[in-house]
Short mmCIF file of C-alpha atoms in Angstrom, two decimals:
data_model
loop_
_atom_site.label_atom_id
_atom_site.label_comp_id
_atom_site.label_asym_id
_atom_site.label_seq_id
_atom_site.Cartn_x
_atom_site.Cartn_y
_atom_site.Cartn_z
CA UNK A 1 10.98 23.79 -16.49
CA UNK A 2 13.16 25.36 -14.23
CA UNK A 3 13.20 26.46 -10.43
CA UNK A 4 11.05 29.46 -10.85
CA UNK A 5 8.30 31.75 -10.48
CA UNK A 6 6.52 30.15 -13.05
CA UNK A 7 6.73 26.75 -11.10
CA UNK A 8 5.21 28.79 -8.25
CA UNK A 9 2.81 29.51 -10.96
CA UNK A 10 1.93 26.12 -11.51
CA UNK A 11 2.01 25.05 -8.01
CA UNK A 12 -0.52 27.82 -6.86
CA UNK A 13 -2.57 26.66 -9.77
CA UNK A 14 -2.74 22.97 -8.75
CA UNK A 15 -3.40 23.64 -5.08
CA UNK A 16 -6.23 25.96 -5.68
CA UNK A 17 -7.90 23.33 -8.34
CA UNK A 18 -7.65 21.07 -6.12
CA UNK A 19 -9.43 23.01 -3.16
CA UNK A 20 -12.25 24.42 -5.15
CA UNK A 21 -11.97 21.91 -8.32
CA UNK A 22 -12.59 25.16 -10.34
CA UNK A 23 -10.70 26.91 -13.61
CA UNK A 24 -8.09 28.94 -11.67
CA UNK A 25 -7.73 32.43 -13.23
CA UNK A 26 -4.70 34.55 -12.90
CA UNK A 27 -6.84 37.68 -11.22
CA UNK A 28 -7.95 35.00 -8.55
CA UNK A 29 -3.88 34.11 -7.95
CA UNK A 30 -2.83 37.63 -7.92
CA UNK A 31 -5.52 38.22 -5.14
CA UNK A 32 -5.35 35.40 -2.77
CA UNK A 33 -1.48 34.81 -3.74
CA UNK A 34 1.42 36.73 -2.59
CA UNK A 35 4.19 35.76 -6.07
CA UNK A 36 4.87 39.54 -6.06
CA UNK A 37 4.02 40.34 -10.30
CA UNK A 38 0.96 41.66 -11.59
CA UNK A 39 -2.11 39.66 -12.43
CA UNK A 40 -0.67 40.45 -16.34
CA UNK A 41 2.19 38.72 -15.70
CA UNK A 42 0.71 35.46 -14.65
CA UNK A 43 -1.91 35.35 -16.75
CA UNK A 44 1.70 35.23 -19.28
CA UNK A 45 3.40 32.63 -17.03
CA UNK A 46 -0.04 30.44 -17.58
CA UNK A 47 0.44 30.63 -20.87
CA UNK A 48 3.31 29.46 -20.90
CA UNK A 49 2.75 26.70 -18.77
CA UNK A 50 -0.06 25.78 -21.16
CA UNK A 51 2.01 25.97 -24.14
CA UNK A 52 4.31 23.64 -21.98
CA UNK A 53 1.49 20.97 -21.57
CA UNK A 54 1.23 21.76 -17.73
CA UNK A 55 -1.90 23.57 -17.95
CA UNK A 56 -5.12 23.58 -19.91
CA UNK A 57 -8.02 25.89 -20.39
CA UNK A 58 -11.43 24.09 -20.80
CA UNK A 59 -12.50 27.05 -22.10
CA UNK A 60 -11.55 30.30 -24.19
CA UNK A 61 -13.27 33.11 -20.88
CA UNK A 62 -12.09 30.23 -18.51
CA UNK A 63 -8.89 30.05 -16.52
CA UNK A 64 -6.80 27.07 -15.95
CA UNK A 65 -6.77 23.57 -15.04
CA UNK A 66 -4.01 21.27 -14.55
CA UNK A 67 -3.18 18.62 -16.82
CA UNK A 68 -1.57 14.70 -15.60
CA UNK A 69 2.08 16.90 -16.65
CA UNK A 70 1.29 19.32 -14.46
CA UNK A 71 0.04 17.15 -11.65
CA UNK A 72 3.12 15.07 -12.16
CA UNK A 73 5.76 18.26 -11.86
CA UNK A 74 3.42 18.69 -8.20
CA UNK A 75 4.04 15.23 -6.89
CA UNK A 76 7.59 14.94 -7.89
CA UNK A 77 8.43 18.63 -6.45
CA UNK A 78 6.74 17.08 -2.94
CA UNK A 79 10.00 16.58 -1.22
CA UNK A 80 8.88 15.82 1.37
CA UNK A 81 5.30 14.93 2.69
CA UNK A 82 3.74 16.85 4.98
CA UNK A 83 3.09 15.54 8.30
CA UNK A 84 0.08 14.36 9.77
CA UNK A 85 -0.97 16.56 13.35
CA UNK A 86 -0.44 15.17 16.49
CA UNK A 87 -4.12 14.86 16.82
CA UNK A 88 -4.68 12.76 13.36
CA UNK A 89 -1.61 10.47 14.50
CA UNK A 90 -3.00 9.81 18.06
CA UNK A 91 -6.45 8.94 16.41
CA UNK A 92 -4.93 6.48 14.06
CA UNK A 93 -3.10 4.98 16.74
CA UNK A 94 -6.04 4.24 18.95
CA UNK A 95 -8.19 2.85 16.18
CA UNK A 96 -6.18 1.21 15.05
CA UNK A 97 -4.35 -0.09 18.41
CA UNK A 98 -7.94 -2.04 18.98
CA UNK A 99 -6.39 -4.67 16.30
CA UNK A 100 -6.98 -8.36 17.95
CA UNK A 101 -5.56 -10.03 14.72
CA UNK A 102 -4.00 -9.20 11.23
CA UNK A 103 -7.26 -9.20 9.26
CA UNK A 104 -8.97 -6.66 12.02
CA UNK A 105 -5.78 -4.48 11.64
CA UNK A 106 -6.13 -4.94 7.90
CA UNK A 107 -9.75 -4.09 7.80
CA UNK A 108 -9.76 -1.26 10.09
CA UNK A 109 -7.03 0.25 8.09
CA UNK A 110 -9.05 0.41 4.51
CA UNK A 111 -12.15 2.15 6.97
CA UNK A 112 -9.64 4.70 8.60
CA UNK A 113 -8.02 5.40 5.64
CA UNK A 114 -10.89 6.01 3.58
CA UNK A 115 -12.54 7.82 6.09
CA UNK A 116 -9.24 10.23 6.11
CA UNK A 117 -9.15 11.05 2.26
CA UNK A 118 -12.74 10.37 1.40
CA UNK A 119 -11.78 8.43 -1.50
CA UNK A 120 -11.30 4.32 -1.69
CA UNK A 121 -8.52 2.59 0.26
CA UNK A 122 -7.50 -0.52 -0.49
CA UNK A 123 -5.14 -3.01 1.69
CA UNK A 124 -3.59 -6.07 0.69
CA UNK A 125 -2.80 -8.62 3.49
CA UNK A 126 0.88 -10.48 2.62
CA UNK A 127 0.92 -13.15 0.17
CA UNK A 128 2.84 -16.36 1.32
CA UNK A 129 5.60 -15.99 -1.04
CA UNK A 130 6.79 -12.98 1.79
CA UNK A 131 6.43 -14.66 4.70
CA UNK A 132 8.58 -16.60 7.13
CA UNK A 133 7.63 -19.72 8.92
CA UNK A 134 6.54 -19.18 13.11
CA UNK A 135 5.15 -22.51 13.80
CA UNK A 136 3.84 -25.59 11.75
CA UNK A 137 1.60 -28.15 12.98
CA UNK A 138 0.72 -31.79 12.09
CA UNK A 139 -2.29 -33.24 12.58
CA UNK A 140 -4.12 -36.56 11.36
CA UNK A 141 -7.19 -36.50 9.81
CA UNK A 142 -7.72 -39.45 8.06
CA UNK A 143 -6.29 -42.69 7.39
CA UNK A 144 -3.60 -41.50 4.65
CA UNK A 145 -4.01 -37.75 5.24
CA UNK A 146 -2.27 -35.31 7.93
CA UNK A 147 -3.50 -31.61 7.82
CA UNK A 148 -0.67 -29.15 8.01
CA UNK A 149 -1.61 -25.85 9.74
CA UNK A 150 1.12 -23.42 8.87
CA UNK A 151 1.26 -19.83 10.65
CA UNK A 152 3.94 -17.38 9.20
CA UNK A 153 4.84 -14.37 10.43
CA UNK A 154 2.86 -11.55 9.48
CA UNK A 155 0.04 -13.63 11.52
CA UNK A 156 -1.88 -15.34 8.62
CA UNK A 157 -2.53 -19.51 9.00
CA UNK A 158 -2.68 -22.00 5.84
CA UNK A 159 -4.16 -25.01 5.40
CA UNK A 160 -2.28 -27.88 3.47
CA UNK A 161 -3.25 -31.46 3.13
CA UNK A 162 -0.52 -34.08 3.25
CA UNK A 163 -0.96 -37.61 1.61
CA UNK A 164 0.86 -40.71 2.87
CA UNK A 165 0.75 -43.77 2.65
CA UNK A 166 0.55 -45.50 5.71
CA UNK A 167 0.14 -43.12 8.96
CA UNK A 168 2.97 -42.36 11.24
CA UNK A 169 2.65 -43.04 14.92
CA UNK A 170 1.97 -39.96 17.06
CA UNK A 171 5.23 -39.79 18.38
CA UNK A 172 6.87 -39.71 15.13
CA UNK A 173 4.63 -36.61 14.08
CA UNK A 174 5.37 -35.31 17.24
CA UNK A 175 9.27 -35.61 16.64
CA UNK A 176 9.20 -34.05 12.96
CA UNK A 177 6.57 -31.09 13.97
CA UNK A 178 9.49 -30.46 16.69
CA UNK A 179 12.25 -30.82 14.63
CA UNK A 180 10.55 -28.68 11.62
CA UNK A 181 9.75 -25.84 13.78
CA UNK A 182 13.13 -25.58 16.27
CA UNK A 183 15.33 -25.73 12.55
CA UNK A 184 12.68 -23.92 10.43
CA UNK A 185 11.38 -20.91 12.68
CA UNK A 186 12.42 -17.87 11.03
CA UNK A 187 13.30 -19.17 7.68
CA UNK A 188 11.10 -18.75 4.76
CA UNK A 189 9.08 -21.32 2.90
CA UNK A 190 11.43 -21.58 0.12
CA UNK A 191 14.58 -22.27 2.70
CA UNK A 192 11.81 -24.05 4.91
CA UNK A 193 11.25 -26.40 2.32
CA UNK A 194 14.67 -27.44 1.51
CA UNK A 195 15.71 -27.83 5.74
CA UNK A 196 12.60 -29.97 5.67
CA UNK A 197 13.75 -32.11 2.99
CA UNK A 198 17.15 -32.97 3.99
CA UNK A 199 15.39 -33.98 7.75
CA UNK A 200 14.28 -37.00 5.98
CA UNK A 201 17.51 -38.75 5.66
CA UNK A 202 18.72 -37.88 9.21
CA UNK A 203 17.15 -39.71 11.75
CA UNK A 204 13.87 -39.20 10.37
CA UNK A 205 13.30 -42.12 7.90
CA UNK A 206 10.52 -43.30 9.27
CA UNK A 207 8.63 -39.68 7.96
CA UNK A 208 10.49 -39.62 5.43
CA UNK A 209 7.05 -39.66 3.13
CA UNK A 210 5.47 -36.69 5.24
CA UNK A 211 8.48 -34.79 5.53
CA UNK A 212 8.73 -34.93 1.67
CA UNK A 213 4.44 -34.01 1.45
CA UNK A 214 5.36 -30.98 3.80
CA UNK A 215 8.66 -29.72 1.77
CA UNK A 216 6.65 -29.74 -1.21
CA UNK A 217 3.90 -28.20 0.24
CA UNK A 218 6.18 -25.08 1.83
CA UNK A 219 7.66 -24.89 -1.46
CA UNK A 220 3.90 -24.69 -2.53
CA UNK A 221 3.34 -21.84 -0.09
CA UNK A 222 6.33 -20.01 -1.46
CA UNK A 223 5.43 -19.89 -4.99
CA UNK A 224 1.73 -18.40 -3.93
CA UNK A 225 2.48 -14.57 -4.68
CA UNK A 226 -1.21 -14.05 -4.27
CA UNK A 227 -2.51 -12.03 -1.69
CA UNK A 228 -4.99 -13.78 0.62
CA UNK A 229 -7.25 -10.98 0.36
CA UNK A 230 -7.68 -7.37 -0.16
CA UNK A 231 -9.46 -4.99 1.90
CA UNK A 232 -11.31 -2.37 0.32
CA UNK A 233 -13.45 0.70 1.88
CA UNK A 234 -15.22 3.74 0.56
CA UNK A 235 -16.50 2.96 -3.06
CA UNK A 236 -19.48 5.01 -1.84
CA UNK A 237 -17.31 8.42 -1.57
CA UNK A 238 -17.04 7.73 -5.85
CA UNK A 239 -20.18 9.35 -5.78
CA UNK A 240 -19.44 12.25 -4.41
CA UNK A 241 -16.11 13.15 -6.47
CA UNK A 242 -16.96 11.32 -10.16
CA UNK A 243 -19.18 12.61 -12.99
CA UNK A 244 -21.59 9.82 -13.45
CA UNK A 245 -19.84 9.24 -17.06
CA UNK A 246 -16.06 8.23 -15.01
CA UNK A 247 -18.45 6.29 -12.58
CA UNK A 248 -18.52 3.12 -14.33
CA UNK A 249 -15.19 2.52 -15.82
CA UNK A 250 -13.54 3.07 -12.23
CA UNK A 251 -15.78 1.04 -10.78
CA UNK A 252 -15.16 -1.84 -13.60
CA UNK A 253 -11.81 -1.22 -12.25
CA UNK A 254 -12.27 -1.40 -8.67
CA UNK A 255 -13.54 -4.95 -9.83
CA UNK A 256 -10.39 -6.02 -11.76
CA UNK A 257 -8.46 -6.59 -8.20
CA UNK A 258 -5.83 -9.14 -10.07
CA UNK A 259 -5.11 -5.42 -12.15
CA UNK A 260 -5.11 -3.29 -8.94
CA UNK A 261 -3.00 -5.54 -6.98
CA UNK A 262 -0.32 -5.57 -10.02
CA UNK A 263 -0.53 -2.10 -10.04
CA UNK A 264 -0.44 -1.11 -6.82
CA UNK A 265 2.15 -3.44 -5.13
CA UNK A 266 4.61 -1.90 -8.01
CA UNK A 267 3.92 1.46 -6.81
CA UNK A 268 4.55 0.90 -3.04
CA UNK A 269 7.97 -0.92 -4.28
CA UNK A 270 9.47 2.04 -6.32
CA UNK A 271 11.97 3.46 -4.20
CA UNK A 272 10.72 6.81 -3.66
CA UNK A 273 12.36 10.10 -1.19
CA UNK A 274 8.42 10.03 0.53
CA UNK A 275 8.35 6.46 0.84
CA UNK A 276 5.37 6.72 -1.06
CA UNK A 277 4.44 5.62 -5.06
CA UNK A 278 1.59 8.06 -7.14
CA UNK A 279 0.49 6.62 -10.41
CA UNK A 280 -1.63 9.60 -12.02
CA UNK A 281 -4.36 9.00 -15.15
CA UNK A 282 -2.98 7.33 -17.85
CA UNK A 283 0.72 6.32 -15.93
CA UNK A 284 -0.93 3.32 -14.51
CA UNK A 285 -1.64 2.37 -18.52
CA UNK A 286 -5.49 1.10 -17.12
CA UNK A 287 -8.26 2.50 -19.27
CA UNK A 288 -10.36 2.46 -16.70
CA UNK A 289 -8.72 4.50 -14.47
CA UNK A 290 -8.02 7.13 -17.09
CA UNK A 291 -9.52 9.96 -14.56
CA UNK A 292 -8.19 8.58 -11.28
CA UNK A 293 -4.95 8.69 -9.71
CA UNK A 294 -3.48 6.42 -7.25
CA UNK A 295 -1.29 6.63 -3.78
CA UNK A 296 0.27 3.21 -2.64
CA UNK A 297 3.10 2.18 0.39
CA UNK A 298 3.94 -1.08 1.32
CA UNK A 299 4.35 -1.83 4.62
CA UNK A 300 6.50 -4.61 5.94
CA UNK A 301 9.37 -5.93 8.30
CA UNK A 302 10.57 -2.86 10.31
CA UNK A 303 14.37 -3.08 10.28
CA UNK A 304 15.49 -0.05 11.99
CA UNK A 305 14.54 3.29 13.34
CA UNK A 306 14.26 6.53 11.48
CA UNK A 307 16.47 8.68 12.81
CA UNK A 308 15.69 12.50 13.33
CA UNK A 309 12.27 12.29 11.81
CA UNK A 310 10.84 15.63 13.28
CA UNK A 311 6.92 14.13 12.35
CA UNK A 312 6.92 11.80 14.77
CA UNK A 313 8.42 11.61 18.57
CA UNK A 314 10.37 8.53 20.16
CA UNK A 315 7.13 5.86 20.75
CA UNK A 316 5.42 6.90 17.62
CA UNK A 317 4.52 3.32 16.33
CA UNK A 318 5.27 4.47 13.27
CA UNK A 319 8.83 5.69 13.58
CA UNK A 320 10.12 2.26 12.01
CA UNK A 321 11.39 2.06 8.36
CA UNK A 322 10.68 -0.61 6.00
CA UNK A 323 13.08 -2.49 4.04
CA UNK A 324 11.35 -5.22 3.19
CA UNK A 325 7.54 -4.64 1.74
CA UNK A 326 5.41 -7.58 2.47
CA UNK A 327 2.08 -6.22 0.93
CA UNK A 328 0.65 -2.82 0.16
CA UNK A 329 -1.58 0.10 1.08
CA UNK A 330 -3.46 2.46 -0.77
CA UNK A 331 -5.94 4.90 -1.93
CA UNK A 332 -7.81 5.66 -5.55
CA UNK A 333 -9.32 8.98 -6.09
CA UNK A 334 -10.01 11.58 -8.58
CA UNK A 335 -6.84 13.56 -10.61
CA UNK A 336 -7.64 16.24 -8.89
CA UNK A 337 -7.11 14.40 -4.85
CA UNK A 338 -5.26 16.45 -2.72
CA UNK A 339 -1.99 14.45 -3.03
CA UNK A 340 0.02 15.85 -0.32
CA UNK A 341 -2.82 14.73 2.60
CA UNK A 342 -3.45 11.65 0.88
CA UNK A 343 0.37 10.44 0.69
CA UNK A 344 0.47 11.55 4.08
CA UNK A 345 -2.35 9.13 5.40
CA UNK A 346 -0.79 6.32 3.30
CA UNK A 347 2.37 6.54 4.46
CA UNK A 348 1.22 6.87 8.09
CA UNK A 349 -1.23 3.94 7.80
CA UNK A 350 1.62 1.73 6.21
CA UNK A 351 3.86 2.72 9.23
CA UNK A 352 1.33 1.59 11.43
CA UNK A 353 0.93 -1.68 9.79
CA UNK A 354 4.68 -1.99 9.56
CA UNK A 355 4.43 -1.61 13.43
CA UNK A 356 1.96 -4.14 14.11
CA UNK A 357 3.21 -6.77 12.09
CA UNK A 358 7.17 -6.55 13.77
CA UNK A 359 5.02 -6.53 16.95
CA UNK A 360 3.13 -9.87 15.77
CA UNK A 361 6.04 -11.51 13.74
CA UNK A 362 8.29 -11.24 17.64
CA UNK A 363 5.23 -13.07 19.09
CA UNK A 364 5.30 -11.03 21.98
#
């Protein structure tokens, strides 16, 4: 379909279905919209967009309703998203500038969010396959076992249990927890993993067992493309948007988080002009969420500053761009969501996150 005043058509359409989640009719677009024909002439262009599988009519008196085409031709045309005020970006910012840890900043992120669109939000925190190491420590806890407490970047601590066979003495655990984290800091788990194993044949013989227990257990770590948990907020709005028939397959959905996850962490990874992946109805090729569409960003290491960015002034926190997606947020709703105010909160709230975790990964 070309540039035209039939895509203006079809863009008036979608924006007023989604505002009143009515049958547009052409009389009602040649009243409340200035496209400069008559009311005959876009009751023709509907047509035509019908014929072109943009538009339906649920019934014959009835006007029009978009279809997933026609909500598709929307989103892509969305060049750009449209900003968030000055007032909705100083109210993320100080709720979510409260954040004592990763897992508050995570949860307050699916509340705000949801609380924003009025649909669900969900937020995953970073699996350990992303993550870089800060700081290991070693620490005995029985008489063949040391316990090694891993923190990585993003803020999140694992647990791993180390068997040897006879203990080290203190200073020796001392001497490889030093040595791992002054060559290791910085590196992933996977390049973790290998430094640590070629520390046991340099000096370090006498841990040569542990260090061997705690390469295998980075390389472990790296492997897990899990994420620790996901975050989720809002199920209740469902309610208030869903015929009671759509209810229970999205919510069967909702469930299936292994199926979300998939879904949404290859939506926030398609390289997109907003920054921003939309997988509408059937796209995301889950029954369940035949009737729902659904926004996702990942958020991440922030690399470098977005330069001339007119949305957002020189201390925004969420002026960085990122690179390097470490996990993903989003938000399910009904087809008919309005997409440009949705994308806009996910993209802000994935900013934000991008922020905080640069902020916690410098351990300032």
């Amino acid at each position: 379909m070309t540039q035209s005043r039939r895509m203006l058509v079809l863009r008036a359409v979608v924006e007023d279905y989604i505002r009143s989640q009515e049958p547009v009719g052409s009389a009602a677009l040649s009243k409340e919209r200035d496209l400069g024909v008559s009311s005959a002439t876009i009751r023709n262009d509907m047509a035509a967009l019908e014929d072109e599988g943009y538009l339906i009519q649920p019934h014959t008196s009835a006007g029009r309703v978009p279809t997933e085409k026609g909500y598709r031709y929307f989103v892509d045309r969305l060049a750009t998203v449209v900003p968030l005020s000055e007032a909705q970006r100083r109210g993320i910012n100080s709720f979510l500038s409260g954040s004592v840890s990763l897992k508050d900043a995570l949860q307050r992120s699916a509340r705000l969010l949801s609380e924003i669109t009025g649909q669900v939000a969900i937020v995953a925190s970073p699996s350990l396959s992303k993550a870089t190491l800060r700081h290991v420590e070693l620490v005995p806890v029985a008489m063949s076992t040391l316990l090694a407490v891993v923190i990585t970047d993003t803020g999140r601590v694992a647990q791993h249990g180390l068997t040897v066979s006879a203990m080290p003495t203190a200073d020796d655990i001392n001497r490889l927890s030093g040595a791992v984290n002054e060559q290791c800091n910085g590196q992933s788990l996977s390049s973790a993993s290998e430094t640590v194993r070629a520390l046991g044949g340099t000096g370090f013989e006498t841990v040569r067992e542990a260090s061997d227990a705690l390469a295998d257990a980075f390389a472990s770590m790296a492997l897990d493309d899990r994420a620790n948990e996901l975050y989720m907020s809002g199920t209740s709005h469902l309610a208030h948007s869903r015929s009671l028939t759509d209810l229970a397959p999205l919510f069967d959905a909702l469930e299936e988080q292994v199926v979300l996850m998939k879904l949404m962490s290859n939506l926030s990874e398609e390289p997109s002009a907003t920054g921003v992946g939309v997988s509408i109805g059937s796209e995301s090729h889950t029954p369940e969420l035949l009737h729902a569409s659904v926004v996702s960003s990942g958020y991440g290491r922030s690399t470098s500053p977005v330069a001339n960015d007119s949305e957002r002034n020189e201390t925004s926190p969420d002026q960085d761009s990122t690179n390097e997606p470490i996990a993903f947020v989003g938000s399910i709703g009904p087809t008919h969501m309005d997409y440009a105010a949705t994308m806009a909160a996910v993209r802000a709230v994935a900013r934000y996150l991008t922020f905080f975790v640069s902020e916690s990964g410098s351990g300032d």
